[in-house]
């Protein structure tokens, strides 16, 4: 390592000095020319995780209950071949609560939404923006869920055929 002021090989420990505003590494002879010392940049503690957490939090805040939560609960329950009684038990709620939920006479609280998500694997929350959007026919309207599954099956069969060739 050479002194950045005199250019001589630095013998002994180098000195980090600020000379005329520039951070230089100098020898012991040139060290007195420096105004002050500087220290090498320390690896900064990772602060990148903070903004991520914040954005996740913001996202959670913007989530709101879907408009058709009653239908979603009922459909998910029927798909799981579960009776209202069974679902009520799994949710540790009364049957009347489940009935009211499906009729949308009862708005589930956060805890209940989580339980429903765990039991029925159905998410009753969606970003708030989509709810505020004017009611327009959904693009998937007219296509029943069964049709979608059929389409999907056909696609995967085609894939199989292609991969088999
Ligand atoms: Zn020097």
mmCIF file of C-alpha atoms and ligand atoms in Angstrom:
data_model
loop_
_atom_site.group_PDB
_atom_site.id
_atom_site.type_symbol
_atom_site.label_atom_id
_atom_site.label_comp_id
_atom_site.label_asym_id
_atom_site.label_seq_id
_atom_site.Cartn_x
_atom_site.Cartn_y
_atom_site.Cartn_z
ATOM 1 C CA UNK A 1 0.000 0.000 0.000
ATOM 2 C CA UNK A 2 1.373 3.395 -0.957
ATOM 3 C CA UNK A 3 0.861 6.752 0.675
ATOM 4 C CA UNK A 4 -1.596 8.791 -1.366
ATOM 5 C CA UNK A 5 0.255 11.993 -0.619
ATOM 6 C CA UNK A 6 3.949 11.238 -1.062
ATOM 7 C CA UNK A 7 3.599 8.009 -2.943
ATOM 8 C CA UNK A 8 5.999 6.105 -0.752
ATOM 9 C CA UNK A 9 5.329 2.637 0.489
ATOM 10 C CA UNK A 10 3.560 2.879 3.816
ATOM 11 C CA UNK A 11 5.510 1.158 6.505
ATOM 12 C CA UNK A 12 3.620 0.474 9.652
ATOM 13 C CA UNK A 13 -0.033 1.217 10.124
ATOM 14 C CA UNK A 14 -1.603 3.486 7.481
ATOM 15 C CA UNK A 15 -3.282 6.694 8.560
ATOM 16 C CA UNK A 16 -6.695 7.609 7.276
ATOM 17 C CA UNK A 17 -6.750 11.374 7.011
ATOM 18 C CA UNK A 18 -8.965 13.968 5.404
ATOM 19 C CA UNK A 19 -6.752 16.337 3.418
ATOM 20 C CA UNK A 20 -8.460 19.234 1.622
ATOM 21 C CA UNK A 21 -11.728 17.406 1.851
ATOM 22 C CA UNK A 22 -10.427 14.191 0.304
ATOM 23 C CA UNK A 23 -10.255 10.972 2.228
ATOM 24 C CA UNK A 24 -6.762 9.586 1.764
ATOM 25 C CA UNK A 25 -4.621 6.856 3.216
ATOM 26 C CA UNK A 26 -1.219 8.270 4.097
ATOM 27 C CA UNK A 27 2.026 7.331 5.731
ATOM 28 C CA UNK A 28 3.074 8.413 9.203
ATOM 29 C CA UNK A 29 5.139 11.264 7.738
ATOM 30 C CA UNK A 30 2.167 12.720 5.848
ATOM 31 C CA UNK A 31 -0.381 12.095 8.572
ATOM 32 C CA UNK A 32 0.136 15.513 10.238
ATOM 33 C CA UNK A 33 -1.078 17.187 6.989
ATOM 34 C CA UNK A 34 -4.513 15.774 7.510
ATOM 35 C CA UNK A 35 -7.296 17.831 9.067
ATOM 36 C CA UNK A 36 -9.125 14.944 10.614
ATOM 37 C CA UNK A 37 -9.344 11.191 10.520
ATOM 38 C CA UNK A 38 -11.940 9.151 8.723
ATOM 39 C CA UNK A 39 -12.991 5.599 9.232
ATOM 40 C CA UNK A 40 -13.814 3.098 6.526
ATOM 41 C CA UNK A 41 -17.490 2.728 5.788
ATOM 42 C CA UNK A 42 -18.942 0.154 8.081
ATOM 43 C CA UNK A 43 -21.428 -2.262 6.631
ATOM 44 C CA UNK A 44 -24.739 -0.616 7.407
ATOM 45 C CA UNK A 45 -27.290 -2.603 9.313
ATOM 46 C CA UNK A 46 -29.850 -3.878 6.853
ATOM 47 C CA UNK A 47 -32.621 -1.361 6.747
ATOM 48 C CA UNK A 48 -34.111 -2.777 3.581
ATOM 49 C CA UNK A 49 -36.446 -5.013 5.548
ATOM 50 C CA UNK A 50 -38.260 -2.028 7.002
ATOM 51 C CA UNK A 51 -39.891 -0.679 3.837
ATOM 52 C CA UNK A 52 -40.967 -4.190 2.913
ATOM 53 C CA UNK A 53 -42.650 -4.656 6.231
ATOM 54 C CA UNK A 54 -44.337 -1.301 5.900
ATOM 55 C CA UNK A 55 -45.703 -2.069 2.454
ATOM 56 C CA UNK A 56 -46.981 -5.411 3.657
ATOM 57 C CA UNK A 57 -48.707 -3.653 6.481
ATOM 58 C CA UNK A 58 -50.234 -1.116 4.128
ATOM 59 C CA UNK A 59 -51.476 -3.947 1.969
ATOM 60 C CA UNK A 60 -53.138 -5.565 4.948
ATOM 61 C CA UNK A 61 -54.782 -2.305 5.847
ATOM 62 C CA UNK A 62 -56.275 -1.987 2.404
ATOM 63 C CA UNK A 63 -57.872 -5.399 2.497
ATOM 64 C CA UNK A 64 -61.591 -5.430 2.873
ATOM 65 C CA UNK A 65 -64.341 -8.000 3.049
ATOM 66 C CA UNK A 66 -65.530 -9.267 -0.307
ATOM 67 C CA UNK A 67 -69.055 -8.329 -1.288
ATOM 68 C CA UNK A 68 -70.229 -11.891 -1.796
ATOM 69 C CA UNK A 69 -68.678 -13.408 1.297
ATOM 70 C CA UNK A 70 -71.873 -15.311 2.040
ATOM 71 C CA UNK A 71 -71.801 -17.067 -1.327
ATOM 72 C CA UNK A 72 -68.107 -17.774 -0.992
ATOM 73 C CA UNK A 73 -68.559 -19.369 2.406
ATOM 74 C CA UNK A 74 -71.511 -21.461 1.218
ATOM 75 C CA UNK A 75 -69.777 -22.567 -1.959
ATOM 76 C CA UNK A 76 -66.586 -23.446 -0.127
ATOM 77 C CA UNK A 77 -68.568 -25.337 2.493
ATOM 78 C CA UNK A 78 -70.486 -27.295 -0.139
ATOM 79 C CA UNK A 79 -67.291 -27.993 -2.040
ATOM 80 C CA UNK A 80 -65.852 -29.457 1.140
ATOM 81 C CA UNK A 81 -69.050 -31.512 1.555
ATOM 82 C CA UNK A 82 -69.569 -29.923 4.921
ATOM 83 C CA UNK A 83 -72.890 -29.295 6.580
ATOM 84 C CA UNK A 84 -73.640 -26.036 8.328
ATOM 85 C CA UNK A 85 -73.452 -27.947 11.585
ATOM 86 C CA UNK A 86 -70.014 -29.348 10.758
ATOM 87 C CA UNK A 87 -68.702 -25.989 9.680
ATOM 88 C CA UNK A 88 -70.081 -24.379 12.813
ATOM 89 C CA UNK A 89 -68.241 -26.944 14.933
ATOM 90 C CA UNK A 90 -64.973 -26.412 13.096
ATOM 91 C CA UNK A 91 -65.309 -22.671 13.491
ATOM 92 C CA UNK A 92 -66.318 -23.060 17.139
ATOM 93 C CA UNK A 93 -69.386 -21.033 16.340
ATOM 94 C CA UNK A 94 -73.111 -21.594 16.570
ATOM 95 C CA UNK A 95 -74.992 -22.950 13.568
ATOM 96 C CA UNK A 96 -77.003 -19.755 13.522
ATOM 97 C CA UNK A 97 -73.790 -17.795 13.071
ATOM 98 C CA UNK A 98 -72.848 -19.810 9.973
ATOM 99 C CA UNK A 99 -76.373 -19.470 8.593
ATOM 100 C CA UNK A 100 -76.285 -15.726 9.116
ATOM 101 C CA UNK A 101 -72.862 -15.525 7.519
ATOM 102 C CA UNK A 102 -74.065 -17.326 4.427
ATOM 103 C CA UNK A 103 -77.108 -15.059 4.219
ATOM 104 C CA UNK A 104 -74.802 -12.110 4.831
ATOM 105 C CA UNK A 105 -76.874 -11.113 7.803
ATOM 106 C CA UNK A 106 -73.706 -11.190 9.856
ATOM 107 C CA UNK A 107 -70.405 -9.577 9.016
ATOM 108 C CA UNK A 108 -67.501 -11.747 10.163
ATOM 109 C CA UNK A 109 -64.853 -10.093 12.290
ATOM 110 C CA UNK A 110 -61.142 -10.538 11.623
ATOM 111 C CA UNK A 111 -60.931 -13.562 13.868
ATOM 112 C CA UNK A 112 -63.807 -15.295 12.149
ATOM 113 C CA UNK A 113 -62.421 -14.444 8.713
ATOM 114 C CA UNK A 114 -59.159 -16.109 9.711
ATOM 115 C CA UNK A 115 -60.958 -19.179 11.016
ATOM 116 C CA UNK A 116 -63.021 -19.450 7.846
ATOM 117 C CA UNK A 117 -59.848 -19.140 5.812
ATOM 118 C CA UNK A 118 -58.217 -21.932 7.789
ATOM 119 C CA UNK A 119 -61.191 -24.263 7.666
ATOM 120 C CA UNK A 120 -62.580 -23.627 4.181
ATOM 121 C CA UNK A 121 -59.415 -22.342 2.474
ATOM 122 C CA UNK A 122 -61.434 -19.420 1.214
ATOM 123 C CA UNK A 123 -60.177 -15.876 1.466
ATOM 124 C CA UNK A 124 -62.893 -13.367 2.272
ATOM 125 C CA UNK A 125 -60.570 -10.402 1.988
ATOM 126 C CA UNK A 126 -59.544 -8.532 -1.109
ATOM 127 C CA UNK A 127 -57.742 -5.271 -1.809
ATOM 128 C CA UNK A 128 -59.999 -2.318 -1.110
ATOM 129 C CA UNK A 129 -59.448 -0.757 -4.539
ATOM 130 C CA UNK A 130 -61.311 -3.457 -6.422
ATOM 131 C CA UNK A 131 -64.318 -3.037 -4.163
ATOM 132 C CA UNK A 132 -64.532 0.665 -4.833
ATOM 133 C CA UNK A 133 -64.532 0.150 -8.580
ATOM 134 C CA UNK A 134 -67.946 0.573 -10.215
ATOM 135 C CA UNK A 135 -70.032 -2.536 -10.501
ATOM 136 C CA UNK A 136 -69.352 -3.917 -13.942
ATOM 137 C CA UNK A 137 -70.076 -7.431 -15.110
ATOM 138 C CA UNK A 138 -67.200 -9.597 -14.028
ATOM 139 C CA UNK A 139 -65.176 -11.028 -16.928
ATOM 140 C CA UNK A 140 -65.709 -14.519 -15.577
ATOM 141 C CA UNK A 141 -69.472 -14.065 -15.470
ATOM 142 C CA UNK A 142 -71.331 -16.524 -17.641
ATOM 143 C CA UNK A 143 -68.669 -19.148 -17.116
ATOM 144 C CA UNK A 144 -69.527 -21.468 -14.308
ATOM 145 C CA UNK A 145 -66.816 -22.796 -12.080
ATOM 146 C CA UNK A 146 -67.427 -26.252 -13.510
ATOM 147 C CA UNK A 147 -66.732 -24.995 -17.020
ATOM 148 C CA UNK A 148 -63.503 -23.461 -15.879
ATOM 149 C CA UNK A 149 -62.410 -26.749 -14.409
ATOM 150 C CA UNK A 150 -63.346 -28.519 -17.658
ATOM 151 C CA UNK A 151 -61.359 -26.003 -19.678
ATOM 152 C CA UNK A 152 -58.454 -26.529 -17.365
ATOM 153 C CA UNK A 153 -58.723 -30.282 -17.716
ATOM 154 C CA UNK A 154 -58.771 -30.008 -21.496
ATOM 155 C CA UNK A 155 -55.699 -27.818 -21.425
ATOM 156 C CA UNK A 156 -53.777 -30.180 -19.244
ATOM 157 C CA UNK A 157 -54.841 -33.120 -21.412
ATOM 158 C CA UNK A 158 -53.595 -31.291 -24.465
ATOM 159 C CA UNK A 159 -50.334 -30.665 -22.698
ATOM 160 C CA UNK A 160 -50.066 -34.334 -21.884
ATOM 161 C CA UNK A 161 -50.763 -35.258 -25.495
ATOM 162 C CA UNK A 162 -48.131 -32.834 -26.730
ATOM 163 C CA UNK A 163 -45.545 -33.978 -24.257
ATOM 164 C CA UNK A 164 -46.331 -37.592 -25.143
ATOM 165 C CA UNK A 165 -45.578 -37.091 -28.818
HETATM 166 ZN ZN1 LIG B 1 3.362 10.066 2.778
#
